[in-house]
Short mmCIF file of C-alpha atoms in Angstrom, two decimals:
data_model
loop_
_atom_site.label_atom_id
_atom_site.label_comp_id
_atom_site.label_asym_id
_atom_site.label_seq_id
_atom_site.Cartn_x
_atom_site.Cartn_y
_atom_site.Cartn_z
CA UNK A 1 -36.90 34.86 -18.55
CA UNK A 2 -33.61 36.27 -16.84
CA UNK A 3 -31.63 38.36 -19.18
CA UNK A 4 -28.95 37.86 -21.19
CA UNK A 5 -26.21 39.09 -19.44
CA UNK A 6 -27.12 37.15 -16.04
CA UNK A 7 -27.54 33.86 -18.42
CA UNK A 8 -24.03 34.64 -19.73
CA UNK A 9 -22.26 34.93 -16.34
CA UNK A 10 -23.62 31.66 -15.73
CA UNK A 11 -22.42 30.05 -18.56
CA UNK A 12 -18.93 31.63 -17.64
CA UNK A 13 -18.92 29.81 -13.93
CA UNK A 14 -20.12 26.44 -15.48
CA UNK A 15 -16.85 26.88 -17.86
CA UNK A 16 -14.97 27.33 -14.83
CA UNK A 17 -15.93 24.46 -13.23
CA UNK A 18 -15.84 22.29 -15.87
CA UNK A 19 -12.41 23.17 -16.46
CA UNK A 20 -11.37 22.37 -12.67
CA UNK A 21 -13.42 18.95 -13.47
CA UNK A 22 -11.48 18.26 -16.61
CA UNK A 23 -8.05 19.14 -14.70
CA UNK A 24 -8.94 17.06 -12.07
CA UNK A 25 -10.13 13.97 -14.38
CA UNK A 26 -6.97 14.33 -16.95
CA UNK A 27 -4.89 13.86 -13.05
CA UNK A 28 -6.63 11.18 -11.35
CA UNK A 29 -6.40 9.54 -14.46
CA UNK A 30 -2.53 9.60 -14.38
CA UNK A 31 -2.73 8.77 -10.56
CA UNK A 32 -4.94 5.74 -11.12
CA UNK A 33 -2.22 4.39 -13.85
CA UNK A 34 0.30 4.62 -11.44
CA UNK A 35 -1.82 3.78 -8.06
CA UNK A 36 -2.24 0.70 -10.78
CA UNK A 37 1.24 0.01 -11.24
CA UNK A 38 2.42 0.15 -7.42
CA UNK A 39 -0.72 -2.69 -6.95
CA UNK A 40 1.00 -4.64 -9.25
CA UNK A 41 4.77 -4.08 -7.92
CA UNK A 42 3.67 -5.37 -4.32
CA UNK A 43 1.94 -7.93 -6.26
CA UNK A 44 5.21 -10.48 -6.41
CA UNK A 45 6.27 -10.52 -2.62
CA UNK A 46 2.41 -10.67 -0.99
CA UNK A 47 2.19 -13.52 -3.44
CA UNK A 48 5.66 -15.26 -2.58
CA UNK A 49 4.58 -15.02 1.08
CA UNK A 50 1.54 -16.37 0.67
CA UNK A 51 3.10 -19.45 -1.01
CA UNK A 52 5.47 -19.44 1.67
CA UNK A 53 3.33 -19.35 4.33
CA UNK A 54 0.94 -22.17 2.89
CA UNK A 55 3.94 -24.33 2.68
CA UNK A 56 4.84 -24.17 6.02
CA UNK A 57 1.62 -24.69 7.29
CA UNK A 58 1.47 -27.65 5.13
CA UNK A 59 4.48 -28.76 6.62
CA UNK A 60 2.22 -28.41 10.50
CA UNK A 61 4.22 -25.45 11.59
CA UNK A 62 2.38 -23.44 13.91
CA UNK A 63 4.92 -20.19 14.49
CA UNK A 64 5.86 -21.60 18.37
CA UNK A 65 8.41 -24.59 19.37
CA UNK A 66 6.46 -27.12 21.43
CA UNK A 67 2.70 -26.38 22.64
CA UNK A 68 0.34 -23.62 21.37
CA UNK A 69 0.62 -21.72 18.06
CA UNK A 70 1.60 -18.25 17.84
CA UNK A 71 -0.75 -15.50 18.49
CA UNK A 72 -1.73 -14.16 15.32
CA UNK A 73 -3.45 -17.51 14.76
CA UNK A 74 -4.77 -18.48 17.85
CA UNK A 75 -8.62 -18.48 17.43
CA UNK A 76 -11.14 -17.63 20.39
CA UNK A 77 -14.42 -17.31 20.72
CA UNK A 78 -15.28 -13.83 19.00
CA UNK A 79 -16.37 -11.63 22.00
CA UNK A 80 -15.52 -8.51 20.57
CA UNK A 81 -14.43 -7.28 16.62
CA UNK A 82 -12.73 -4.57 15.43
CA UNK A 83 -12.34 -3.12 11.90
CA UNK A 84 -9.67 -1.62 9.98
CA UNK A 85 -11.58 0.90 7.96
CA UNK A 86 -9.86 2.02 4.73
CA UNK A 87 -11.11 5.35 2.94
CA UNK A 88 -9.56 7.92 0.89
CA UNK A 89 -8.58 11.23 2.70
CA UNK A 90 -10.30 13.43 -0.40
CA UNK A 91 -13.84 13.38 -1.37
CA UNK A 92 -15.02 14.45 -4.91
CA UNK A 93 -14.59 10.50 -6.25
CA UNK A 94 -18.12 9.49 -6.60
CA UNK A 95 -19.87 7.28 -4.45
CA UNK A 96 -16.61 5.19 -3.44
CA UNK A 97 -16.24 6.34 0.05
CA UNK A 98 -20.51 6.24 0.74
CA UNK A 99 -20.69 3.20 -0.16
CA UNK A 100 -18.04 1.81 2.12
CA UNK A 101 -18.86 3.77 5.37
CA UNK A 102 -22.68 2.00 4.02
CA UNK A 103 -21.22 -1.35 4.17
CA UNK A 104 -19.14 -1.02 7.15
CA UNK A 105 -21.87 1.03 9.29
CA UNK A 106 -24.39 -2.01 8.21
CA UNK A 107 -22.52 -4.33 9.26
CA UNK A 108 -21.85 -3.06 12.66
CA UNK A 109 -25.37 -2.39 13.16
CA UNK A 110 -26.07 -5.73 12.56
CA UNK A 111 -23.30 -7.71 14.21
CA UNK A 112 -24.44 -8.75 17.91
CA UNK A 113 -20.69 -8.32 18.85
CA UNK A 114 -19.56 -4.90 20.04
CA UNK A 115 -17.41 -3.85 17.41
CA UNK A 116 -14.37 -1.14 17.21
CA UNK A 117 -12.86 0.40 14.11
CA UNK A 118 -9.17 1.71 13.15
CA UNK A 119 -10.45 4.37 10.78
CA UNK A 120 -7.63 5.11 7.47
CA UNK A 121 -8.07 8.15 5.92
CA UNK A 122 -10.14 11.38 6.29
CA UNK A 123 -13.63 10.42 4.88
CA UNK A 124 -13.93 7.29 6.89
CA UNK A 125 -13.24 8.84 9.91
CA UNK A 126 -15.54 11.78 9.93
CA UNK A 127 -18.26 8.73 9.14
CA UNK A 128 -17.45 7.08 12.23
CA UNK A 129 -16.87 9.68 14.83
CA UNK A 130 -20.33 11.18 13.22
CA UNK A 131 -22.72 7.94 14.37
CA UNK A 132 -20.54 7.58 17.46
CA UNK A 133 -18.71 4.70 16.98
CA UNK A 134 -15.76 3.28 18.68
CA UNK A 135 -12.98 5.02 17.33
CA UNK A 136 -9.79 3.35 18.35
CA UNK A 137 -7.11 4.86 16.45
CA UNK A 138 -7.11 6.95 13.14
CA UNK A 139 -4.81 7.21 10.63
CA UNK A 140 -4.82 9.97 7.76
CA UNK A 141 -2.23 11.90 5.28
CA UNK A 142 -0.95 8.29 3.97
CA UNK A 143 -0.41 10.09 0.39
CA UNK A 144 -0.88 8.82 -2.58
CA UNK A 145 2.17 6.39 -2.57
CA UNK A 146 2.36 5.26 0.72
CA UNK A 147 5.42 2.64 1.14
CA UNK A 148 5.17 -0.70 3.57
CA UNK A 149 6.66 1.35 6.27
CA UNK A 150 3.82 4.00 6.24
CA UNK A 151 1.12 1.20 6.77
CA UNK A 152 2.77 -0.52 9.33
CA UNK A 153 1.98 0.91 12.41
CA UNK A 154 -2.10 0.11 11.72
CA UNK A 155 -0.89 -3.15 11.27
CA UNK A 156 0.74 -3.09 14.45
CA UNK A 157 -2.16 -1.64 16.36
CA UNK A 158 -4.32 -4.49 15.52
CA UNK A 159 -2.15 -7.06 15.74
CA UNK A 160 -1.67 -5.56 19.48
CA UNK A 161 -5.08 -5.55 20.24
CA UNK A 162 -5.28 -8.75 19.15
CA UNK A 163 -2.53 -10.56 21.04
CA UNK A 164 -3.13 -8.59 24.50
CA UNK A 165 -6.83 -10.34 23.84
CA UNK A 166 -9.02 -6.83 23.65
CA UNK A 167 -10.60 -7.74 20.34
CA UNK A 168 -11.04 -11.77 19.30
CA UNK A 169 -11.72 -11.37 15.55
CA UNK A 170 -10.50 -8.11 12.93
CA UNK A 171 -11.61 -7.19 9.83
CA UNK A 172 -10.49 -5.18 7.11
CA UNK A 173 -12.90 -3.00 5.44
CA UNK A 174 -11.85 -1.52 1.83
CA UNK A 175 -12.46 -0.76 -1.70
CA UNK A 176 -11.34 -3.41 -4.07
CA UNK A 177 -10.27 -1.78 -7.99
CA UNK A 178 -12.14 -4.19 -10.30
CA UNK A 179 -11.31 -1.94 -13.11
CA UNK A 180 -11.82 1.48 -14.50
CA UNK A 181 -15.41 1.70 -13.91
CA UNK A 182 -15.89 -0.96 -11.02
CA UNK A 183 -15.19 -0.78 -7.45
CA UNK A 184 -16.10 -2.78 -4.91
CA UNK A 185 -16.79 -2.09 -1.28
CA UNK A 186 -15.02 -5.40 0.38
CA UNK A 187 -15.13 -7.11 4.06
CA UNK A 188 -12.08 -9.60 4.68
CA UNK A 189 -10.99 -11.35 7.97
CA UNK A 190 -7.53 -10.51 8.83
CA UNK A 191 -6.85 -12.24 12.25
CA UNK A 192 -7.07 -14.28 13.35
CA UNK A 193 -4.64 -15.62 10.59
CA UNK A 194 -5.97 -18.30 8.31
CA UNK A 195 -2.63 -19.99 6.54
CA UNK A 196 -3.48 -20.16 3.02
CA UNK A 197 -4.30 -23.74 1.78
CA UNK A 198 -1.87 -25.72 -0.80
CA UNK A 199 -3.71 -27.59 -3.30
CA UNK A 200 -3.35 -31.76 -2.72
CA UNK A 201 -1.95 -31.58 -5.78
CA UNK A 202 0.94 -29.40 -4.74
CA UNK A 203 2.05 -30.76 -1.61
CA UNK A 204 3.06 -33.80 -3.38
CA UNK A 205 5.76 -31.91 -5.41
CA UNK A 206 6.59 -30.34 -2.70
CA UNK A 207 10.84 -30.02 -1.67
CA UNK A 208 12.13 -30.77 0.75
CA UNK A 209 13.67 -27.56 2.20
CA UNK A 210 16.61 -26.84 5.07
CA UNK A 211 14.85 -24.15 7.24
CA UNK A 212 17.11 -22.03 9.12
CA UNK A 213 16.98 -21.37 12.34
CA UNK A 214 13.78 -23.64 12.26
CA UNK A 215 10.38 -23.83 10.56
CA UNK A 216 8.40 -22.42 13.57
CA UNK A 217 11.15 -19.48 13.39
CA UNK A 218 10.74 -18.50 10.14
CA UNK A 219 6.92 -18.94 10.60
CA UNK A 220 6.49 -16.46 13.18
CA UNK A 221 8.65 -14.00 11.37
CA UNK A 222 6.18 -14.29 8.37
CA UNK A 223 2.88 -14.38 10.17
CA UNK A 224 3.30 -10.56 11.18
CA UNK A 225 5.16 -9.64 7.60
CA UNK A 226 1.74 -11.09 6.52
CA UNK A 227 -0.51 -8.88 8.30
CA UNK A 228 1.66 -5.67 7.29
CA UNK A 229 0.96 -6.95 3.27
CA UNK A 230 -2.54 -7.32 3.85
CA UNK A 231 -2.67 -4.19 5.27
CA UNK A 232 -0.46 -2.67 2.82
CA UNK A 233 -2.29 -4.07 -0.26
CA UNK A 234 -5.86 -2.73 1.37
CA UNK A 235 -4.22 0.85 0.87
CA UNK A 236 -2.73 0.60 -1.91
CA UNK A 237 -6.39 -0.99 -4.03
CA UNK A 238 -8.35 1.69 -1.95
CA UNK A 239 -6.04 4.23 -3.50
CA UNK A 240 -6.29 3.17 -6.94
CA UNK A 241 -9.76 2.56 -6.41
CA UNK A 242 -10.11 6.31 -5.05
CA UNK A 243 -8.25 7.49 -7.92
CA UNK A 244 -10.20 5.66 -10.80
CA UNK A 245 -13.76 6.79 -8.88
CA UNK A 246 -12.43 10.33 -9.23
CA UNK A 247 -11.36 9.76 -12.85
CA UNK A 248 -15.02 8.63 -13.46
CA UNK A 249 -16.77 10.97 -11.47
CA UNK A 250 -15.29 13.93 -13.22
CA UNK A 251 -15.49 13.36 -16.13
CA UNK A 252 -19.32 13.01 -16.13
CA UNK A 253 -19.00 15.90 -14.07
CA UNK A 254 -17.67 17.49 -17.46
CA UNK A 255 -19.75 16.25 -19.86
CA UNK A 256 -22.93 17.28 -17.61
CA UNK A 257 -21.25 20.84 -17.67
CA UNK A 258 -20.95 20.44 -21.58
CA UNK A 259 -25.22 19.52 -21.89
CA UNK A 260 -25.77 22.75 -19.22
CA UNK A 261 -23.42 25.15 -21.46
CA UNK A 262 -25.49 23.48 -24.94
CA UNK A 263 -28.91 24.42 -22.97
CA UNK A 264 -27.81 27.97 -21.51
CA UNK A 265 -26.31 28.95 -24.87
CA UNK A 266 -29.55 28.43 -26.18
CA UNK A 267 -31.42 29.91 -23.76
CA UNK A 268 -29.29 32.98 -23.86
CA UNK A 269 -29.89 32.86 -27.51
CA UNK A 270 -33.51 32.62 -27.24
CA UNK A 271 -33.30 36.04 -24.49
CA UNK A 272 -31.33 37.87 -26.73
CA UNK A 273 -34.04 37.25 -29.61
CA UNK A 274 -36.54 38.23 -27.54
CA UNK A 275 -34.82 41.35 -26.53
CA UNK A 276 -34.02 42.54 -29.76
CA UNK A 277 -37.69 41.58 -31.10
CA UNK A 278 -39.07 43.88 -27.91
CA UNK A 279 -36.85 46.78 -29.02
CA UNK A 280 -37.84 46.20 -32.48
CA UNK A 281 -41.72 46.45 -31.90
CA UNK A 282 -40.84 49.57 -29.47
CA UNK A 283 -39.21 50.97 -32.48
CA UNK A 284 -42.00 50.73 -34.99
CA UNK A 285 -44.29 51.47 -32.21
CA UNK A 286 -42.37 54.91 -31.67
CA UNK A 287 -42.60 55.13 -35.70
CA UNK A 288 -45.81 54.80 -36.18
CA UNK A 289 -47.09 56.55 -33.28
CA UNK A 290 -45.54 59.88 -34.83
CA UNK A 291 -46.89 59.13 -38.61
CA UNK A 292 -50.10 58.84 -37.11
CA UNK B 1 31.90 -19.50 -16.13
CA UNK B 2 30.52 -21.77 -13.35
CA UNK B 3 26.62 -22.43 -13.12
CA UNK B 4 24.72 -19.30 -12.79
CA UNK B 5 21.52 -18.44 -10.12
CA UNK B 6 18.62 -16.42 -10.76
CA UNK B 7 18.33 -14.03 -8.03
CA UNK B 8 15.28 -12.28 -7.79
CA UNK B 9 15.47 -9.55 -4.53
CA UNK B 10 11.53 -8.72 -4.06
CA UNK B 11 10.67 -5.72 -1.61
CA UNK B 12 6.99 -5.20 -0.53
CA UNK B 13 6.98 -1.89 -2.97
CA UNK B 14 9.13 -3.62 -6.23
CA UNK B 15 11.50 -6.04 -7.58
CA UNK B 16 14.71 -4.59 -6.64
CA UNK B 17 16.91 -7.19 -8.12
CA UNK B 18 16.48 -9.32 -11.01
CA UNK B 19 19.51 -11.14 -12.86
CA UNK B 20 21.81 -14.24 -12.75
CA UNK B 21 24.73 -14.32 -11.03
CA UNK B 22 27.41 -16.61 -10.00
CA UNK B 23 27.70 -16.39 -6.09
CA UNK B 24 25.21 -14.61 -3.23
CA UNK B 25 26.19 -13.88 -0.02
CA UNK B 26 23.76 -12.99 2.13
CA UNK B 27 23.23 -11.83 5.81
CA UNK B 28 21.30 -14.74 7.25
CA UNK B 29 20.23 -14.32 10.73
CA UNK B 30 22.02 -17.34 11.63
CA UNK B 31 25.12 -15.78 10.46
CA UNK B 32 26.57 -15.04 6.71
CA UNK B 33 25.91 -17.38 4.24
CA UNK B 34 26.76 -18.14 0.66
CA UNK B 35 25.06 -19.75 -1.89
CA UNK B 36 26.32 -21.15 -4.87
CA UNK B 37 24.42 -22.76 -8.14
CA UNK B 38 23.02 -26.53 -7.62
CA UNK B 39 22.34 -25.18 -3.61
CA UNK B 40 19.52 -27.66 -2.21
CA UNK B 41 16.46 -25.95 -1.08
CA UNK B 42 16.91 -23.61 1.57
CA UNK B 43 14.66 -21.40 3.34
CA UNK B 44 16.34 -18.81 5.90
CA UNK B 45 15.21 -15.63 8.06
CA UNK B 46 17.64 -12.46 6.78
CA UNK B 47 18.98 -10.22 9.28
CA UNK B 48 20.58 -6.65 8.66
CA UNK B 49 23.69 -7.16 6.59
CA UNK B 50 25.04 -6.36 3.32
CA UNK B 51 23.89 -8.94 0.37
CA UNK B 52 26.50 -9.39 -2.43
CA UNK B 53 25.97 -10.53 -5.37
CA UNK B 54 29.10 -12.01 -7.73
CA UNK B 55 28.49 -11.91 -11.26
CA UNK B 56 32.25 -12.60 -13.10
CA UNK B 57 34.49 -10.07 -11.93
CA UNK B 58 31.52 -7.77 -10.88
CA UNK B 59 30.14 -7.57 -7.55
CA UNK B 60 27.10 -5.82 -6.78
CA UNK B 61 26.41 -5.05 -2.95
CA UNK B 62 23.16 -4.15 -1.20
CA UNK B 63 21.96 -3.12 1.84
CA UNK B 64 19.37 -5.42 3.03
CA UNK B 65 17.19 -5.58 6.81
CA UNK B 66 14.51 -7.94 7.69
CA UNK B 67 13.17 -10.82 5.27
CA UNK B 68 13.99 -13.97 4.08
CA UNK B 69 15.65 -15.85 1.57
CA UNK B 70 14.55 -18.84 -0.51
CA UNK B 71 17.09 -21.35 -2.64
CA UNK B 72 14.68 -23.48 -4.95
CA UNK B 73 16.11 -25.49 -7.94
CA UNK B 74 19.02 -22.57 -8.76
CA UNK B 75 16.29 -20.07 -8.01
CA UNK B 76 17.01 -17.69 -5.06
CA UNK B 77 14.48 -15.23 -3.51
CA UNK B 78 14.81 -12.72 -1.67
CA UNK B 79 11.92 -10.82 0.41
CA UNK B 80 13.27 -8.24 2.31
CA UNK B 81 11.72 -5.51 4.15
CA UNK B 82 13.99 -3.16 2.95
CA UNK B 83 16.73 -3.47 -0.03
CA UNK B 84 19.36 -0.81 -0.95
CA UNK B 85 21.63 -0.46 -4.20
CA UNK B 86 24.80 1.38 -2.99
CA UNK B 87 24.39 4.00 -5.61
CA UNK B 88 21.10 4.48 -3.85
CA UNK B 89 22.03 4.93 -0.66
CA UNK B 90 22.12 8.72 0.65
CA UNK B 91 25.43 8.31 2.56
CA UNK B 92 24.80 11.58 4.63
CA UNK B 93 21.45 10.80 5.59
CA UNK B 94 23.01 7.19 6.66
CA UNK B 95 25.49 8.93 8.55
CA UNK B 96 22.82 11.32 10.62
CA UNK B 97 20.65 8.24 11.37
CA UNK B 98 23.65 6.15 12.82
CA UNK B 99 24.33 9.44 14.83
CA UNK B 100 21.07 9.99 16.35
CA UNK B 101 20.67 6.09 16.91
CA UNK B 102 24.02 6.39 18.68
CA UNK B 103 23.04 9.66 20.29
CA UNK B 104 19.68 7.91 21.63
CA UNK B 105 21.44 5.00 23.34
CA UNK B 106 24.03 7.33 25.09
CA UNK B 107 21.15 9.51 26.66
CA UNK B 108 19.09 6.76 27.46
CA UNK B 109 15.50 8.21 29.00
CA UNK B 110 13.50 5.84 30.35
CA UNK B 111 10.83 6.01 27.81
CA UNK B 112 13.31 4.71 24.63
CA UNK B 113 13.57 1.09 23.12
CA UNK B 114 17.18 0.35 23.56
CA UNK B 115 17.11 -2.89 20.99
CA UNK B 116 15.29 -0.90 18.73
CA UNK B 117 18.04 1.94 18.87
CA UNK B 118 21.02 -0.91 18.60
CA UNK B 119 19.42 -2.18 15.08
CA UNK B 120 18.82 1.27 14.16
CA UNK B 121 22.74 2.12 14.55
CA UNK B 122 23.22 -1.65 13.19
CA UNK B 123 20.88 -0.84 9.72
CA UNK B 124 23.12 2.46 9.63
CA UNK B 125 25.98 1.27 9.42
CA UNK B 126 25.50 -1.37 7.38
CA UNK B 127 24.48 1.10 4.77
CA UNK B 128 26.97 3.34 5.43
CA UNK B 129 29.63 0.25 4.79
CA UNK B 130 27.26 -0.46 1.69
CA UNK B 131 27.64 2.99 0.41
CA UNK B 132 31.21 3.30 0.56
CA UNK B 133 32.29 -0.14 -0.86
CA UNK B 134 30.75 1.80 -4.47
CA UNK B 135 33.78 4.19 -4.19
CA UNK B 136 36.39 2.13 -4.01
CA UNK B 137 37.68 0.90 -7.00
CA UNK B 138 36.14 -2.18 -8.18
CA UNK B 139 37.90 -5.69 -7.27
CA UNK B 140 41.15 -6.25 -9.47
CA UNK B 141 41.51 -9.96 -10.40
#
């Protein structure tokens, strides 16, 4: 049995750690509320533009004047893919990040289509440069309250790619916040652009607007807002996803530190006993070794 | 009072704007436009202007860029990539961004985007006008 005092400077470096755990819970858990909130506040406009858009659709606009339909929703047959990749930039949040870079790496082993990613955040792109994949752009350092503006430019990449024809189909790959305990690792088409459907029901009661300068106009100016909202609301779920994971993860990380402290105390307990019964018997071994 | 509207100014990260008023004018991209109550539907691209709102004798003005504006049944929206109180607006930083917008257009290398410099001197100075309407005293009736 080791002695006491190496059992004791254990004890000490599990208390560290499970007061770094404990910090680190108490602030992911006031993260998360606010990652929370910010899903919420970006909740109004992605859903006004999805109304939006379904109502113009209804209405047969296709985002060009005359022939064709604008490029974000021009379909072709899927040569290539590519996937927007969302991760956190931080590890230490549970099996969040694993089980995406799981999904994602599945499902680019199995998909007979050479794929691409656009890798967000740290974790996700370590994952993908490690098995080799094709990397074409990375973003990290978003923060943990990125605004529209900061997400934009991924949006833009892909939507690039996808209008100069290099990739026929994209993906976005990210963790959706059920709730506290539950996140899920989600795959969702992005482009090409699927106009969100209006119930039968609706388009009945539907007005009839003035569009200015002209329902194809105000179309195409939405399809790419669109894009940069999916986009945006990805990050923003991944981030309150990341937080929540973290929340979770340490504080089981605590309470396992508790159960080792309970069972090293006693341990400790049960050296020190020992000890003091050995010096004991030495004692009365000395004692009656000289009466005798 | 006149009819009111319920103006509702939505950015992608929060509702900016939430209240009734009497009067908007907004920076359509077909030109300025105003909207009273009992305006038929209307559904409009935004451009980079100011957006006033008239409430009584009060007028609140914002710096607005991108977006676009819905009039439903006395309802206006308002999705704007980017929306601006005046008492928000950091007039010094506004004033710096016009400069190096300006700054980037007179040099001119080859590798710039001159549109993109000519809105970003336009978005400046709109919230530079923006800024200063706050500190003038408020409109005697």
């Amino acid at each position: 049995m080791p002695s006491v005092r190496v059992i004791r400077r254990r004890i000490k470096s599990v208390q560290n750690t499970s007061k770094i755990t404990q910090a680190m819970s108490s602030i992911a858990a006031i993260k998360m509320r606010k990652a929370q909130q910010r899903v919420l506040a970006a909740r109004p406009y992605s859903d006004k533009i999805v109304e939006v858009l379904g109502a113009l659709s209804a209405r047969g606009a296709d985002g060009l004047e005359g022939e064709g339909v604008h490029p974000l929703l021009e379909k072709r047959p899927t040569k290539k893919i590519q996937v927007v990749h969302i991760t956190s930039d931080r590890g230490l949040c549970g099996g969040m990040n694993g089980n995406l870079n799981r999904q994602t790496g599945s499902y680019i082993l199995h998909e007979t289509h050479p794929v691409s990613v656009v890798t967000v955040g740290k974790k996700g792109r370590d994952f993908m440069v490690r098995f080799g994949r094709d990397v074409k752009a990375v973003f990290t350092d978003l923060g943990d309250a990125p605004r529209l503006l900061d997400t934009t430019p991924i949006a833009k990449v892909v939507s690039d790619d996808y209008t100069k024809g290099e990739v026929d189909e994209v993906y976005v790959a990210y963790t959706q916040f059920v709730n506290n305990l539950v996140q899920r690792p989600v795959l969702q088409k992005l482009l090409p652009i699927e106009p969100p459907k209006v119930a039968e029901g609706e388009k009945t009661k539907q007005v009839d607007f003035i569009f200015e300068p002209s329902t194809d106009d105000v179309f195409a100016r939405l399809l790419p807002r669109y894009v940069d909202m999916q986009i945006y609301h990805a990050v923003l779920e991944t981030i309150a996803s990341e937080q929540s994971a973290r929340m979770v993860a340490m504080r089981n990380a605590s309470e396992n530190a508790k159960d080792m402290i309970t069972s090293l105390t006693l341990e400790m307990n049960k050296a020190r006993q020992e000890q003091i019964t050995k010096e004991l018997l030495d004692i009365t071994g000395g004692v009656s070794a000289m009466e005798g | 009072m006149p009819g009111t509207l319920h103006v509702e100014i939505i950015t992608a990260e929060r509702v900016v704007y939430k209240d009734d008023v009497n009067m908007v004018i907004a920076p359509g991209s077909e030109g300025q436009l105003g909207i009273l109550p009992r305006h038929a539907a209307l559904m409009t691209t935004l451009g980079t202007g100011e957006l006033r709102l008239k409430k009584g004798n009060d007028e609140v003005s914002m710096a607005v860029s991108g977006g676009y504006l819905e009039v439903l049944n006395n309802k206006v929206t308002v999705l704007a990539d980017s929306a601006e109180h005046a008492e928000e607006i950091d007039l010094a930083r506004a004033e710096e961004a016009r400069k190096r917008a300006q700054e980037r257009i007179k040099t001119r290398s080859s590798d710039i985007d001159l549109e993109r410099a000519l809105t970003s001197v336009h978005r400046a100075e709109v919230r530079i006008k923006v800024a200063q309407r706050r500190r003038r005293p408020p409109i005697s009736q």
